[in-house]
Amino acid sequence: MSPLFSARPNRAVRVLGLATASAAVLALAACSAPAEGDAAGSTRVYENEFGSVELPESIERIVSVDFYTPAALIDLGVTPVGVVNSYFTDTEGEGIPLEYIDAIAESDAESIGEYYELNLEAIVKADPDVVIATQDFLPMDDPMREEIEKIAPIITFNARDGEAWRTRATELATILGKEDDLEPLVEAYDTRRDEVAAEYPEILSDYAVTVFGPEPDEWGTYSDTHFITPILRDLGATFREQAEEEVTEDGFPSWFSYEELDRIANADIIFMRTGVSDEQQAALDANTIWQNLPAVQNGMVFEYIDRGPTGSYGWAMGNLDDLEALFAEVQAKLDAQG
């Protein structure tokens, strides 16, 4: 399973050794601090749902501590100087599109550790003007924030809802004065989205879909507001009706035992989350409730797209291509059934 589906910052790991790291940060920051009497650059205040932050007027060096922001920056022609280590280890593009992996590999960007174990010394050495984070990977109450703020101001974005990718791209363009670079990306995405939607109107309007996530002993479904379904929703897909208790307050799936699989009997099409093991599939195949679901009996179970968590407009264009191919598979099955 892609780490983007279930990534959570490991607070225990992050807090461990924080005092030692903090001392190192202070020492390194002192070495790079401007000499007394140097004129400070002008600043401006940026505000969003996570509060206000004072930013330098000119932003050239950016460190990202999440999966998504580097893609949005690269779309705008800006390469971050520091990124999480996944941009160096995901060489097969399992969680991040290869175009962004390659762009980082060809740049001078450095690893600042993994999202769950950030390397403060590496962040200092990157000498960022700003650090960009998402609330899921660097929560507002994370003790690491105080240490990072000694290095550079932190801009925080949401990441775990269906509009986060678009909001982040728009806000970054505004912050960096890159609105003219964003405009053609928006136009290209909107045009491509409308083309795909026009190609498969019946699938989108007439069939209730669900994105199903099996675990060894439980299952959940991802709603139309979740961060792995935004492009499916943007195309106008009809999601199955979910009971209120099936979605948590923050939009994540609630998890149920396999004795309650009949909850998804109202799905005409089941998109199976990627990364399901052979063992998990075998357990489903042996489950009577699963076998009796209308979608299963009709052969309307398909593997969902890779890299569903969308990081940027370029990323979203890849999602559209993948969804078009998925809809073609669904349409072929429908045609075969008459």
Short mmCIF file of C-alpha atoms in Angstrom, two decimals:
data_model
loop_
_atom_site.label_atom_id
_atom_site.label_comp_id
_atom_site.label_asym_id
_atom_site.label_seq_id
_atom_site.Cartn_x
_atom_site.Cartn_y
_atom_site.Cartn_z
CA MET A 1 0.00 0.00 0.00
CA SER A 2 1.26 3.46 -0.85
CA PRO A 3 2.38 5.35 2.28
CA LEU A 4 0.19 8.24 1.16
CA PHE A 5 -2.93 6.23 1.94
CA SER A 6 -2.21 5.82 5.63
CA ALA A 7 0.80 7.93 6.55
CA ARG A 8 0.75 9.22 10.10
CA PRO A 9 3.58 11.09 11.81
CA ASN A 10 5.11 8.89 14.49
CA ARG A 11 4.95 11.26 17.42
CA ALA A 12 6.99 8.98 19.69
CA VAL A 13 9.84 8.77 17.21
CA ARG A 14 9.67 12.49 16.57
CA VAL A 15 9.81 13.49 20.22
CA LEU A 16 12.63 11.04 20.95
CA GLY A 17 15.91 12.93 20.96
CA LEU A 18 14.25 16.29 20.33
CA ALA A 19 16.26 18.04 23.02
CA THR A 20 19.54 16.92 21.45
CA ALA A 21 18.35 17.93 18.01
CA SER A 22 17.22 21.29 19.33
CA ALA A 23 20.68 22.06 20.67
CA ALA A 24 22.19 21.20 17.32
CA VAL A 25 19.69 23.43 15.55
CA LEU A 26 20.51 26.40 17.74
CA ALA A 27 24.22 25.93 17.12
CA LEU A 28 23.82 25.60 13.37
CA ALA A 29 21.34 28.45 13.17
CA ALA A 30 23.79 30.69 15.02
CA CYS A 31 26.48 29.90 12.44
CA SER A 32 24.21 30.93 9.60
CA ALA A 33 22.57 33.93 11.28
CA PRO A 34 23.18 37.36 9.68
CA ALA A 35 25.82 39.52 11.33
CA GLU A 36 24.64 42.13 13.78
CA GLY A 37 23.69 45.32 11.98
CA ASP A 38 22.68 43.58 8.72
CA ALA A 39 19.46 45.02 7.37
CA ALA A 40 16.54 42.68 7.72
CA GLY A 41 14.48 42.06 4.57
CA SER A 42 10.93 43.28 4.32
CA THR A 43 8.19 40.89 5.37
CA ARG A 44 4.51 40.25 4.78
CA VAL A 45 1.80 38.36 6.64
CA TYR A 46 0.10 35.32 5.16
CA GLU A 47 -3.13 34.05 6.70
CA ASN A 48 -5.16 30.89 6.24
CA GLU A 49 -7.21 28.47 8.35
CA PHE A 50 -4.13 27.63 10.44
CA GLY A 51 -3.48 31.22 11.48
CA SER A 52 -1.10 33.91 10.34
CA VAL A 53 2.62 33.69 9.67
CA GLU A 54 5.16 36.40 8.86
CA LEU A 55 6.99 35.62 5.63
CA PRO A 56 9.95 37.23 3.90
CA GLU A 57 8.93 39.38 0.95
CA SER A 58 11.24 37.37 -1.31
CA ILE A 59 11.03 33.57 -1.11
CA GLU A 60 13.63 31.60 -3.04
CA ARG A 61 14.58 28.62 -0.86
CA ILE A 62 11.77 26.30 0.24
CA VAL A 63 11.84 23.15 2.34
CA SER A 64 8.82 20.84 2.22
CA VAL A 65 8.13 18.36 5.02
CA ASP A 66 5.27 16.51 3.28
CA PHE A 67 4.66 14.37 0.20
CA TYR A 68 2.43 16.74 -1.72
CA THR A 69 3.97 20.22 -1.76
CA PRO A 70 7.07 19.45 -3.87
CA ALA A 71 4.82 18.42 -6.77
CA ALA A 72 2.80 21.62 -6.53
CA LEU A 73 6.00 23.69 -6.44
CA ILE A 74 7.57 21.88 -9.39
CA ASP A 75 4.38 22.50 -11.40
CA LEU A 76 5.02 26.22 -10.86
CA GLY A 77 8.65 25.99 -11.93
CA VAL A 78 10.00 26.13 -8.38
CA THR A 79 12.24 23.34 -7.08
CA PRO A 80 12.40 22.98 -3.29
CA VAL A 81 15.85 22.78 -1.71
CA GLY A 82 14.78 20.16 0.84
CA VAL A 83 12.21 17.36 0.59
CA VAL A 84 11.21 14.26 2.54
CA ASN A 85 13.27 11.18 1.82
CA SER A 86 10.46 9.44 -0.10
CA TYR A 87 11.34 11.62 -3.09
CA PHE A 88 14.67 9.79 -3.19
CA THR A 89 13.51 6.26 -2.29
CA ASP A 90 10.27 5.97 -4.30
CA THR A 91 12.17 5.24 -7.50
CA GLU A 92 9.30 3.14 -8.92
CA GLY A 93 6.73 5.91 -8.50
CA GLU A 94 4.58 3.84 -6.15
CA GLY A 95 3.31 6.81 -4.16
CA ILE A 96 4.61 9.84 -6.05
CA PRO A 97 4.47 10.30 -9.85
CA LEU A 98 7.83 9.64 -11.47
CA GLU A 99 7.94 13.03 -13.16
CA TYR A 100 8.37 14.62 -9.73
CA ILE A 101 10.77 11.96 -8.48
CA ASP A 102 12.90 12.59 -11.56
CA ALA A 103 12.73 16.37 -11.18
CA ILE A 104 14.05 16.13 -7.63
CA ALA A 105 16.76 13.65 -8.66
CA GLU A 106 17.97 16.07 -11.32
CA SER A 107 18.04 19.03 -8.91
CA ASP A 108 20.22 20.02 -5.98
CA ALA A 109 17.45 19.23 -3.48
CA GLU A 110 18.53 17.38 -0.35
CA SER A 111 16.73 14.95 1.93
CA ILE A 112 15.51 16.42 5.23
CA GLY A 113 14.62 13.00 6.65
CA GLU A 114 11.33 11.16 6.44
CA TYR A 115 8.04 12.80 7.41
CA TYR A 116 7.94 10.78 10.64
CA GLU A 117 11.56 11.50 11.59
CA LEU A 118 12.61 14.91 10.30
CA ASN A 119 16.29 15.82 10.38
CA LEU A 120 16.50 19.29 11.90
CA GLU A 121 20.17 19.66 11.07
CA ALA A 122 19.42 18.96 7.42
CA ILE A 123 16.68 21.60 7.46
CA VAL A 124 19.11 24.14 8.89
CA LYS A 125 21.72 23.30 6.26
CA ALA A 126 19.11 23.78 3.53
CA ASP A 127 18.89 27.41 4.70
CA PRO A 128 15.21 27.83 3.80
CA ASP A 129 13.35 31.11 3.54
CA VAL A 130 10.19 29.18 4.46
CA VAL A 131 9.20 25.66 5.42
CA ILE A 132 5.96 24.31 3.98
CA ALA A 133 4.01 21.62 5.78
CA THR A 134 0.64 19.96 5.79
CA GLN A 135 -1.37 19.57 8.96
CA ASP A 136 -1.39 15.77 8.75
CA PHE A 137 2.40 15.41 8.66
CA LEU A 138 3.22 18.32 10.98
CA PRO A 139 0.22 18.97 13.26
CA MET A 140 -0.13 22.35 14.93
CA ASP A 141 0.56 20.79 18.36
CA ASP A 142 3.63 18.84 17.23
CA PRO A 143 6.66 19.78 19.40
CA MET A 144 8.82 19.67 16.28
CA ARG A 145 7.13 22.84 15.01
CA GLU A 146 8.76 25.01 17.66
CA GLU A 147 12.19 23.77 16.63
CA ILE A 148 11.54 24.28 12.92
CA GLU A 149 10.24 27.81 13.55
CA LYS A 150 13.69 28.64 14.93
CA ILE A 151 14.96 27.96 11.42
CA ALA A 152 12.28 29.53 9.21
CA PRO A 153 8.57 30.40 9.27
CA ILE A 154 6.19 27.53 8.56
CA ILE A 155 3.34 27.77 6.08
CA THR A 156 0.76 25.09 6.89
CA PHE A 157 -1.86 23.69 4.53
CA ASN A 158 -4.58 21.11 4.87
CA ALA A 159 -4.07 17.88 2.93
CA ARG A 160 -6.77 15.44 3.96
CA ASP A 161 -9.83 16.61 2.07
CA GLY A 162 -10.88 16.52 -1.54
CA GLU A 163 -10.12 20.17 -2.28
CA ALA A 164 -6.77 20.37 -0.49
CA TRP A 165 -4.68 19.72 -3.61
CA ARG A 166 -6.36 22.56 -5.53
CA THR A 167 -6.33 24.99 -2.62
CA ARG A 168 -2.64 24.35 -1.94
CA ALA A 169 -1.70 24.91 -5.59
CA THR A 170 -3.66 28.16 -5.75
CA GLU A 171 -2.28 29.48 -2.48
CA LEU A 172 1.31 28.64 -3.40
CA ALA A 173 0.93 30.45 -6.71
CA THR A 174 -0.33 33.53 -4.85
CA ILE A 175 2.41 33.40 -2.22
CA LEU A 176 5.15 33.01 -4.83
CA GLY A 177 3.69 35.39 -7.41
CA LYS A 178 3.24 32.53 -9.85
CA GLU A 179 -0.40 33.06 -10.82
CA ASP A 180 0.51 33.29 -14.52
CA ASP A 181 2.22 29.91 -14.29
CA LEU A 182 -0.79 28.34 -12.60
CA GLU A 183 -3.41 29.55 -15.07
CA PRO A 184 -2.50 27.23 -17.99
CA LEU A 185 -2.31 24.28 -15.59
CA VAL A 186 -5.86 24.98 -14.40
CA GLU A 187 -7.13 25.36 -17.97
CA ALA A 188 -5.46 22.14 -19.11
CA TYR A 189 -6.85 20.20 -16.15
CA ASP A 190 -10.39 21.54 -16.56
CA THR A 191 -10.38 20.72 -20.27
CA ARG A 192 -9.07 17.19 -19.72
CA ARG A 193 -11.50 16.54 -16.85
CA ASP A 194 -14.45 17.58 -19.00
CA GLU A 195 -13.25 15.33 -21.85
CA VAL A 196 -13.09 12.27 -19.60
CA ALA A 197 -16.46 13.08 -18.01
CA ALA A 198 -18.05 13.42 -21.46
CA GLU A 199 -16.59 10.06 -22.51
CA TYR A 200 -18.25 8.09 -19.70
CA PRO A 201 -21.43 9.95 -18.64
CA GLU A 202 -23.46 6.83 -17.87
CA ILE A 203 -20.84 5.30 -15.59
CA LEU A 204 -20.54 8.56 -13.68
CA SER A 205 -24.25 9.22 -13.33
CA ASP A 206 -25.98 5.83 -13.31
CA TYR A 207 -23.72 3.66 -11.16
CA ALA A 208 -23.02 4.14 -7.45
CA VAL A 209 -19.33 3.58 -6.74
CA THR A 210 -17.29 3.06 -3.61
CA VAL A 211 -13.55 2.92 -2.94
CA PHE A 212 -13.09 -0.08 -0.67
CA GLY A 213 -10.16 -0.57 1.68
CA PRO A 214 -9.74 -4.05 3.18
CA GLU A 215 -7.48 -4.69 6.16
CA PRO A 216 -6.73 -8.11 7.67
CA ASP A 217 -9.59 -7.99 10.17
CA GLU A 218 -11.68 -4.98 9.14
CA TRP A 219 -12.67 -2.78 6.22
CA GLY A 220 -13.64 0.78 5.44
CA THR A 221 -14.72 2.86 2.44
CA TYR A 222 -13.37 6.22 1.36
CA SER A 223 -15.96 8.96 0.98
CA ASP A 224 -16.22 11.53 -1.80
CA THR A 225 -14.50 14.07 0.47
CA HIS A 226 -11.48 11.91 1.26
CA PHE A 227 -8.05 12.81 -0.07
CA ILE A 228 -7.73 9.71 -2.28
CA THR A 229 -10.97 10.34 -4.20
CA PRO A 230 -10.86 14.03 -5.28
CA ILE A 231 -10.49 13.54 -9.03
CA LEU A 232 -13.12 10.78 -9.09
CA ARG A 233 -15.48 13.21 -7.38
CA ASP A 234 -14.41 16.11 -9.60
CA LEU A 235 -15.45 14.05 -12.62
CA GLY A 236 -18.95 13.86 -11.17
CA ALA A 237 -18.95 10.23 -10.03
CA THR A 238 -21.94 9.07 -8.00
CA PHE A 239 -20.73 7.70 -4.68
CA ARG A 240 -22.78 5.16 -2.77
CA GLU A 241 -24.72 6.62 0.13
CA GLN A 242 -22.81 6.11 3.37
CA ALA A 243 -24.28 5.98 6.86
CA GLU A 244 -23.11 8.82 9.10
CA GLU A 245 -21.08 6.48 11.30
CA GLU A 246 -19.09 5.21 8.30
CA VAL A 247 -17.10 8.45 8.05
CA THR A 248 -15.14 10.02 10.90
CA GLU A 249 -15.24 13.71 11.73
CA ASP A 250 -12.03 14.33 9.78
CA GLY A 251 -13.32 12.50 6.70
CA PHE A 252 -11.48 9.21 7.19
CA PRO A 253 -13.13 5.79 6.94
CA SER A 254 -14.59 4.21 10.03
CA TRP A 255 -13.58 0.57 10.26
CA PHE A 256 -15.97 -2.37 10.56
CA SER A 257 -15.74 -6.12 10.93
CA TYR A 258 -16.30 -8.32 7.92
CA GLU A 259 -19.62 -9.35 9.44
CA GLU A 260 -20.88 -5.92 8.33
CA LEU A 261 -19.86 -6.11 4.68
CA ASP A 262 -23.50 -5.91 3.66
CA ARG A 263 -23.22 -2.16 4.34
CA ILE A 264 -21.78 -1.81 0.85
CA ALA A 265 -24.58 -3.73 -0.86
CA ASN A 266 -25.72 -0.35 -2.21
CA ALA A 267 -22.59 -0.02 -4.38
CA ASP A 268 -22.95 -0.92 -8.05
CA ILE A 269 -19.20 -0.72 -8.61
CA ILE A 270 -16.47 -1.44 -6.07
CA PHE A 271 -13.05 0.07 -6.63
CA MET A 272 -10.57 -1.88 -4.53
CA ARG A 273 -7.82 0.18 -2.95
CA THR A 274 -4.41 -0.62 -4.39
CA GLY A 275 -1.94 -2.72 -2.44
CA VAL A 276 -4.36 -5.47 -1.36
CA SER A 277 -2.35 -8.60 -0.62
CA ASP A 278 -3.11 -12.05 -1.98
CA GLU A 279 -3.92 -13.11 1.58
CA GLN A 280 -6.46 -10.32 2.00
CA GLN A 281 -8.04 -11.11 -1.37
CA ALA A 282 -8.28 -14.79 -0.47
CA ALA A 283 -10.05 -13.88 2.78
CA LEU A 284 -12.58 -11.83 0.83
CA ASP A 285 -13.11 -14.59 -1.70
CA ALA A 286 -13.93 -16.97 1.14
CA ASN A 287 -16.37 -14.52 2.76
CA THR A 288 -20.01 -15.36 2.02
CA ILE A 289 -21.24 -11.81 2.58
CA TRP A 290 -18.65 -10.47 0.15
CA GLN A 291 -19.55 -13.06 -2.47
CA ASN A 292 -23.24 -12.13 -2.22
CA LEU A 293 -22.71 -8.40 -2.73
CA PRO A 294 -24.39 -7.25 -5.98
CA ALA A 295 -21.19 -5.66 -7.30
CA VAL A 296 -19.22 -8.85 -6.66
CA GLN A 297 -21.85 -11.10 -8.21
CA ASN A 298 -21.97 -8.84 -11.27
CA GLY A 299 -18.21 -8.86 -11.64
CA MET A 300 -18.03 -5.11 -11.01
CA VAL A 301 -14.97 -5.06 -8.74
CA PHE A 302 -11.91 -3.27 -10.08
CA GLU A 303 -8.57 -2.13 -8.72
CA TYR A 304 -8.53 1.59 -7.98
CA ILE A 305 -5.90 3.89 -9.45
CA ASP A 306 -2.41 4.28 -8.06
CA ARG A 307 -1.37 7.59 -6.50
CA GLY A 308 -4.98 8.57 -5.78
CA PRO A 309 -3.88 11.12 -3.17
CA THR A 310 -3.43 14.10 -5.48
CA GLY A 311 -0.62 16.57 -4.86
CA SER A 312 -0.90 19.08 -7.69
CA TYR A 313 -2.42 19.91 -11.07
CA GLY A 314 0.20 17.87 -12.91
CA TRP A 315 -0.44 14.98 -10.54
CA ALA A 316 -4.18 15.37 -11.16
CA MET A 317 -3.65 15.11 -14.92
CA GLY A 318 -2.04 11.72 -14.35
CA ASN A 319 -5.02 10.73 -12.20
CA LEU A 320 -7.35 11.65 -15.06
CA ASP A 321 -5.43 9.41 -17.45
CA ASP A 322 -5.56 6.55 -14.95
CA LEU A 323 -9.28 7.05 -14.29
CA GLU A 324 -10.00 7.14 -18.02
CA ALA A 325 -8.30 3.76 -18.36
CA LEU A 326 -10.24 2.45 -15.35
CA PHE A 327 -13.56 3.63 -16.80
CA ALA A 328 -12.67 1.94 -20.10
CA GLU A 329 -12.25 -1.32 -18.17
CA VAL A 330 -15.60 -0.81 -16.46
CA GLN A 331 -17.30 0.03 -19.76
CA ALA A 332 -15.89 -3.07 -21.42
CA LYS A 333 -17.35 -5.22 -18.65
CA LEU A 334 -20.73 -3.50 -18.95
CA ASP A 335 -20.72 -3.93 -22.72
CA ALA A 336 -19.85 -7.60 -22.37
CA GLN A 337 -22.82 -8.06 -20.04
CA GLY A 338 -25.15 -6.43 -22.54
#
